[in-house]
């Protein structure tokens, strides 16, 4: 399942994942999964049936390279090139809904690109299949809203407790502390580099109020928004 427009929630074998325009969720054939979206969502679903003769035909040996994609449930974040390919393909599907040959070729191209990225991405830890960079990108893309540890665990396709343990091992901090650090970093940058009101900055950085931002800056950075803006 690949996000094309909007956001949706996918749960695969009890592991939650968020679909947006920069992500996909890979679901093994035997895995139980639930999907939750609305009329504004657009999700591209590529179904593969391993029992189809085409997958054992010598002319389709290249499909063997994609088998590791579906060894277990996993979430994949896109780079800009892969996202462009997905959106181009979704547009072509809409323009030619009856052209099944074109659909198969474009879908296979998307899967091959996803497979190549998974092969090229080194594992930072044998017990995990995510990187701190992936988590940071997700946080920055969703900074304006409430982000839970469950959301981050969903990006990594791990249980909350497992994600918490692995994340702390990999980064030396807890997910809650990491979220706060990024919110503060972005708040400081906006206070210094823009003329936005402190209320607007607190909203963009995901703080519940201007007072919450001020208190967090005072407690963790020893400063206040007015002091930062005045250069003191």
mmCIF file of C-alpha atoms in Angstrom:
data_model
loop_
_atom_site.group_PDB
_atom_site.id
_atom_site.type_symbol
_atom_site.label_atom_id
_atom_site.label_comp_id
_atom_site.label_asym_id
_atom_site.label_seq_id
_atom_site.Cartn_x
_atom_site.Cartn_y
_atom_site.Cartn_z
ATOM 1 C CA UNK A 1 0.000 0.000 0.000
ATOM 2 C CA UNK A 2 1.470 3.323 -1.142
ATOM 3 C CA UNK A 3 0.330 6.774 -0.065
ATOM 4 C CA UNK A 4 -0.555 9.121 -2.926
ATOM 5 C CA UNK A 5 -2.702 11.767 -1.214
ATOM 6 C CA UNK A 6 -3.745 12.474 2.368
ATOM 7 C CA UNK A 7 -2.979 10.243 5.338
ATOM 8 C CA UNK A 8 -4.216 6.842 6.490
ATOM 9 C CA UNK A 9 -3.511 4.317 9.220
ATOM 10 C CA UNK A 10 -2.510 0.715 8.525
ATOM 11 C CA UNK A 11 -2.143 -2.017 11.153
ATOM 12 C CA UNK A 12 -0.300 -5.168 10.069
ATOM 13 C CA UNK A 13 -0.254 -8.077 12.527
ATOM 14 C CA UNK A 14 -0.854 -5.609 15.347
ATOM 15 C CA UNK A 15 1.884 -3.186 14.263
ATOM 16 C CA UNK A 16 0.651 0.284 13.319
ATOM 17 C CA UNK A 17 1.996 2.378 10.454
ATOM 18 C CA UNK A 18 0.990 5.761 9.024
ATOM 19 C CA UNK A 19 0.628 6.152 5.278
ATOM 20 C CA UNK A 20 1.240 9.536 3.691
ATOM 21 C CA UNK A 21 2.603 10.849 0.398
ATOM 22 C CA UNK A 22 6.149 9.856 1.388
ATOM 23 C CA UNK A 23 5.597 6.286 2.516
ATOM 24 C CA UNK A 24 4.501 2.751 1.745
ATOM 25 C CA UNK A 25 3.536 -0.228 3.880
ATOM 26 C CA UNK A 26 4.603 -3.693 2.704
ATOM 27 C CA UNK A 27 2.205 -6.442 3.768
ATOM 28 C CA UNK A 28 3.097 -10.154 3.466
ATOM 29 C CA UNK A 29 0.425 -12.342 1.891
ATOM 30 C CA UNK A 30 -0.429 -14.180 5.112
ATOM 31 C CA UNK A 31 -0.416 -11.095 7.359
ATOM 32 C CA UNK A 32 -3.628 -9.806 8.913
ATOM 33 C CA UNK A 33 -4.060 -6.087 8.283
ATOM 34 C CA UNK A 34 -6.545 -3.263 8.829
ATOM 35 C CA UNK A 35 -6.791 0.021 6.921
ATOM 36 C CA UNK A 36 -8.371 3.246 8.123
ATOM 37 C CA UNK A 37 -8.759 6.283 5.877
ATOM 38 C CA UNK A 38 -11.417 8.610 4.496
ATOM 39 C CA UNK A 39 -12.737 9.959 1.195
ATOM 40 C CA UNK A 40 -9.791 12.371 0.896
ATOM 41 C CA UNK A 41 -7.217 9.570 0.913
ATOM 42 C CA UNK A 42 -5.712 8.187 -2.261
ATOM 43 C CA UNK A 43 -3.778 4.975 -1.761
ATOM 44 C CA UNK A 44 -2.111 2.951 -4.508
ATOM 45 C CA UNK A 45 -2.385 -0.793 -3.821
ATOM 46 C CA UNK A 46 -0.104 -3.192 -5.702
ATOM 47 C CA UNK A 47 -1.202 -6.797 -5.223
ATOM 48 C CA UNK A 48 1.195 -9.667 -5.907
ATOM 49 C CA UNK A 49 0.036 -13.279 -5.939
ATOM 50 C CA UNK A 50 3.036 -15.623 -5.542
ATOM 51 C CA UNK A 51 0.962 -18.492 -6.940
ATOM 52 C CA UNK A 52 0.475 -16.892 -10.349
ATOM 53 C CA UNK A 53 2.318 -18.782 -13.131
ATOM 54 C CA UNK A 54 3.946 -15.555 -14.272
ATOM 55 C CA UNK A 55 6.135 -15.491 -11.180
ATOM 56 C CA UNK A 56 7.612 -18.935 -11.933
ATOM 57 C CA UNK A 57 7.984 -18.345 -15.639
ATOM 58 C CA UNK A 58 11.638 -17.943 -16.765
ATOM 59 C CA UNK A 59 10.649 -14.655 -18.354
ATOM 60 C CA UNK A 60 9.831 -13.253 -14.937
ATOM 61 C CA UNK A 61 12.875 -14.323 -12.934
ATOM 62 C CA UNK A 62 13.502 -10.698 -12.085
ATOM 63 C CA UNK A 63 10.527 -10.891 -9.716
ATOM 64 C CA UNK A 64 12.628 -13.066 -7.443
ATOM 65 C CA UNK A 65 14.550 -9.935 -6.524
ATOM 66 C CA UNK A 66 11.400 -8.456 -5.035
ATOM 67 C CA UNK A 67 10.598 -11.411 -2.784
ATOM 68 C CA UNK A 68 12.565 -9.983 0.201
ATOM 69 C CA UNK A 69 10.234 -6.984 0.195
ATOM 70 C CA UNK A 70 7.489 -9.168 1.622
ATOM 71 C CA UNK A 71 9.392 -11.328 4.100
ATOM 72 C CA UNK A 72 7.876 -9.340 6.963
ATOM 73 C CA UNK A 73 5.682 -6.269 7.473
ATOM 74 C CA UNK A 74 7.692 -3.124 6.991
ATOM 75 C CA UNK A 75 7.311 0.580 6.322
ATOM 76 C CA UNK A 76 9.346 2.405 3.697
ATOM 77 C CA UNK A 77 9.932 6.144 3.489
ATOM 78 C CA UNK A 78 10.450 7.599 0.009
ATOM 79 C CA UNK A 79 13.132 9.872 -1.330
ATOM 80 C CA UNK A 80 12.085 12.588 -3.790
ATOM 81 C CA UNK A 81 12.808 10.455 -6.877
ATOM 82 C CA UNK A 82 10.694 7.530 -5.726
ATOM 83 C CA UNK A 83 7.889 9.847 -4.672
ATOM 84 C CA UNK A 84 7.934 11.451 -8.143
ATOM 85 C CA UNK A 85 7.725 8.014 -9.778
ATOM 86 C CA UNK A 86 4.763 7.045 -7.596
ATOM 87 C CA UNK A 87 2.870 10.240 -8.400
ATOM 88 C CA UNK A 88 3.658 9.969 -12.106
ATOM 89 C CA UNK A 89 2.415 6.368 -12.130
ATOM 90 C CA UNK A 90 -0.740 7.208 -10.189
ATOM 91 C CA UNK A 91 -1.514 9.904 -12.752
ATOM 92 C CA UNK A 92 -0.986 7.498 -15.643
ATOM 93 C CA UNK A 93 -3.209 4.890 -13.980
ATOM 94 C CA UNK A 94 -5.998 7.473 -13.742
ATOM 95 C CA UNK A 95 -5.568 8.544 -17.375
ATOM 96 C CA UNK A 96 -5.607 4.980 -18.733
ATOM 97 C CA UNK A 97 -7.595 2.791 -16.295
ATOM 98 C CA UNK A 98 -8.051 0.010 -18.876
ATOM 99 C CA UNK A 99 -4.388 -0.278 -19.910
ATOM 100 C CA UNK A 100 -3.490 -3.261 -17.737
ATOM 101 C CA UNK A 101 -0.165 -3.870 -19.494
ATOM 102 C CA UNK A 102 0.992 -0.364 -18.625
ATOM 103 C CA UNK A 103 -0.279 -0.818 -15.069
ATOM 104 C CA UNK A 104 1.803 -3.984 -14.636
ATOM 105 C CA UNK A 105 4.973 -2.395 -15.974
ATOM 106 C CA UNK A 106 4.702 0.773 -13.879
ATOM 107 C CA UNK A 107 3.778 -1.218 -10.753
ATOM 108 C CA UNK A 108 6.758 -3.522 -11.288
ATOM 109 C CA UNK A 109 8.993 -0.480 -11.744
ATOM 110 C CA UNK A 110 7.841 0.972 -8.430
ATOM 111 C CA UNK A 111 8.487 -2.325 -6.641
ATOM 112 C CA UNK A 112 11.941 -2.700 -8.177
ATOM 113 C CA UNK A 113 12.846 0.834 -7.059
ATOM 114 C CA UNK A 114 11.615 0.096 -3.545
ATOM 115 C CA UNK A 115 13.623 -3.132 -3.509
ATOM 116 C CA UNK A 116 16.780 -1.334 -4.634
ATOM 117 C CA UNK A 117 16.431 1.209 -1.842
ATOM 118 C CA UNK A 118 15.980 -1.460 0.791
ATOM 119 C CA UNK A 119 19.049 -3.304 -0.490
ATOM 120 C CA UNK A 120 21.179 -0.149 -0.498
ATOM 121 C CA UNK A 121 20.060 1.014 2.961
ATOM 122 C CA UNK A 122 22.475 -0.421 5.557
ATOM 123 C CA UNK A 123 21.066 -1.689 8.819
ATOM 124 C CA UNK A 124 22.134 0.396 11.798
ATOM 125 C CA UNK A 125 21.302 -2.436 14.143
ATOM 126 C CA UNK A 126 20.538 -6.049 13.406
ATOM 127 C CA UNK A 127 17.414 -6.004 15.529
ATOM 128 C CA UNK A 128 15.838 -3.043 13.717
ATOM 129 C CA UNK A 129 14.955 -1.876 10.228
ATOM 130 C CA UNK A 130 14.783 1.885 10.605
ATOM 131 C CA UNK A 131 17.249 4.713 11.004
ATOM 132 C CA UNK A 132 17.176 7.831 13.196
ATOM 133 C CA UNK A 133 17.175 9.875 9.979
ATOM 134 C CA UNK A 134 13.864 8.291 9.005
ATOM 135 C CA UNK A 135 12.377 9.167 12.375
ATOM 136 C CA UNK A 136 13.717 12.721 12.218
ATOM 137 C CA UNK A 137 12.236 13.242 8.747
ATOM 138 C CA UNK A 138 8.861 12.001 9.946
ATOM 139 C CA UNK A 139 8.968 14.273 13.004
ATOM 140 C CA UNK A 140 9.854 17.352 10.929
ATOM 141 C CA UNK A 141 7.078 16.613 8.429
ATOM 142 C CA UNK A 142 4.513 16.332 11.246
ATOM 143 C CA UNK A 143 5.954 18.762 13.783
ATOM 144 C CA UNK A 144 2.833 20.930 13.922
ATOM 145 C CA UNK A 145 0.680 18.144 15.357
ATOM 146 C CA UNK A 146 0.769 15.819 18.336
ATOM 147 C CA UNK A 147 3.201 12.950 17.730
ATOM 148 C CA UNK A 148 3.097 9.915 19.975
ATOM 149 C CA UNK A 149 5.691 7.216 20.518
ATOM 150 C CA UNK A 150 3.134 4.914 18.903
ATOM 151 C CA UNK A 151 3.318 7.019 15.742
ATOM 152 C CA UNK A 152 7.107 6.711 15.667
ATOM 153 C CA UNK A 153 6.932 2.989 16.365
ATOM 154 C CA UNK A 154 4.516 2.690 13.438
ATOM 155 C CA UNK A 155 7.030 4.337 11.102
ATOM 156 C CA UNK A 156 9.554 1.701 12.180
ATOM 157 C CA UNK A 157 6.926 -1.096 12.090
ATOM 158 C CA UNK A 158 7.801 -2.083 15.659
ATOM 159 C CA UNK A 159 5.833 -2.394 18.874
ATOM 160 C CA UNK A 160 6.010 0.651 21.145
ATOM 161 C CA UNK A 161 8.096 -1.116 23.794
ATOM 162 C CA UNK A 162 10.481 -2.591 21.218
ATOM 163 C CA UNK A 163 10.851 0.736 19.433
ATOM 164 C CA UNK A 164 11.538 2.557 22.726
ATOM 165 C CA UNK A 165 14.344 0.138 23.640
ATOM 166 C CA UNK A 166 15.976 0.126 20.194
ATOM 167 C CA UNK A 167 15.662 3.894 19.752
ATOM 168 C CA UNK A 168 17.320 4.565 23.095
ATOM 169 C CA UNK A 169 20.160 2.154 22.240
ATOM 170 C CA UNK A 170 20.714 3.802 18.852
ATOM 171 C CA UNK A 171 20.437 7.461 19.899
ATOM 172 C CA UNK A 172 21.232 7.569 23.614
ATOM 173 C CA UNK A 173 17.954 9.349 24.369
ATOM 174 C CA UNK A 174 14.284 8.467 24.730
ATOM 175 C CA UNK A 175 11.696 9.158 22.013
ATOM 176 C CA UNK A 176 9.987 11.749 24.255
ATOM 177 C CA UNK A 177 13.269 13.586 24.858
ATOM 178 C CA UNK A 178 14.101 13.404 21.152
ATOM 179 C CA UNK A 179 10.747 14.912 20.184
ATOM 180 C CA UNK A 180 11.209 17.759 22.653
ATOM 181 C CA UNK A 181 14.722 18.463 21.384
ATOM 182 C CA UNK A 182 13.527 18.794 17.793
ATOM 183 C CA UNK A 183 10.568 20.974 18.794
ATOM 184 C CA UNK A 184 12.923 23.265 20.689
ATOM 185 C CA UNK A 185 15.483 23.346 17.860
ATOM 186 C CA UNK A 186 12.848 24.368 15.338
ATOM 187 C CA UNK A 187 11.322 26.901 17.726
ATOM 188 C CA UNK A 188 14.674 28.600 18.294
ATOM 189 C CA UNK A 189 15.325 28.718 14.547
ATOM 190 C CA UNK A 190 11.924 30.301 13.836
ATOM 191 C CA UNK A 191 12.269 32.819 16.673
ATOM 192 C CA UNK A 192 15.681 33.997 15.445
ATOM 193 C CA UNK A 193 15.181 33.762 11.674
ATOM 194 C CA UNK A 194 11.555 34.878 11.215
ATOM 195 C CA UNK A 195 9.161 37.583 12.373
ATOM 196 C CA UNK A 196 6.388 35.109 13.168
ATOM 197 C CA UNK A 197 4.564 35.656 16.429
ATOM 198 C CA UNK A 198 5.547 33.428 19.328
ATOM 199 C CA UNK A 199 2.018 32.025 19.336
ATOM 200 C CA UNK A 200 2.362 30.989 15.675
ATOM 201 C CA UNK A 201 5.818 29.524 16.292
ATOM 202 C CA UNK A 202 4.543 27.497 19.234
ATOM 203 C CA UNK A 203 1.801 26.094 16.987
ATOM 204 C CA UNK A 204 4.189 25.234 14.147
ATOM 205 C CA UNK A 205 6.606 23.540 16.535
ATOM 206 C CA UNK A 206 3.854 21.456 18.115
ATOM 207 C CA UNK A 207 3.640 23.072 21.551
ATOM 208 C CA UNK A 208 0.198 23.267 23.115
ATOM 209 C CA UNK A 209 0.475 27.005 23.769
ATOM 210 C CA UNK A 210 2.822 29.983 23.795
ATOM 211 C CA UNK A 211 3.254 29.485 27.536
ATOM 212 C CA UNK A 212 4.253 25.850 27.017
ATOM 213 C CA UNK A 213 6.973 26.903 24.571
ATOM 214 C CA UNK A 214 8.241 29.631 26.906
ATOM 215 C CA UNK A 215 8.386 27.240 29.856
ATOM 216 C CA UNK A 216 10.206 24.582 27.812
ATOM 217 C CA UNK A 217 12.794 27.095 26.589
ATOM 218 C CA UNK A 218 13.364 28.399 30.096
ATOM 219 C CA UNK A 219 13.701 24.902 31.579
ATOM 220 C CA UNK A 220 15.821 23.241 28.894
ATOM 221 C CA UNK A 221 17.685 26.139 27.242
ATOM 222 C CA UNK A 222 17.835 28.693 30.039
ATOM 223 C CA UNK A 223 16.313 31.406 27.896
ATOM 224 C CA UNK A 224 12.980 32.833 26.708
ATOM 225 C CA UNK A 225 11.526 33.754 23.307
ATOM 226 C CA UNK A 226 11.935 37.475 23.976
ATOM 227 C CA UNK A 227 15.573 37.000 25.008
ATOM 228 C CA UNK A 228 16.324 35.003 21.884
ATOM 229 C CA UNK A 229 14.654 37.560 19.630
ATOM 230 C CA UNK A 230 16.515 40.457 21.251
ATOM 231 C CA UNK A 231 19.835 38.624 20.965
ATOM 232 C CA UNK A 232 20.442 38.401 24.708
#
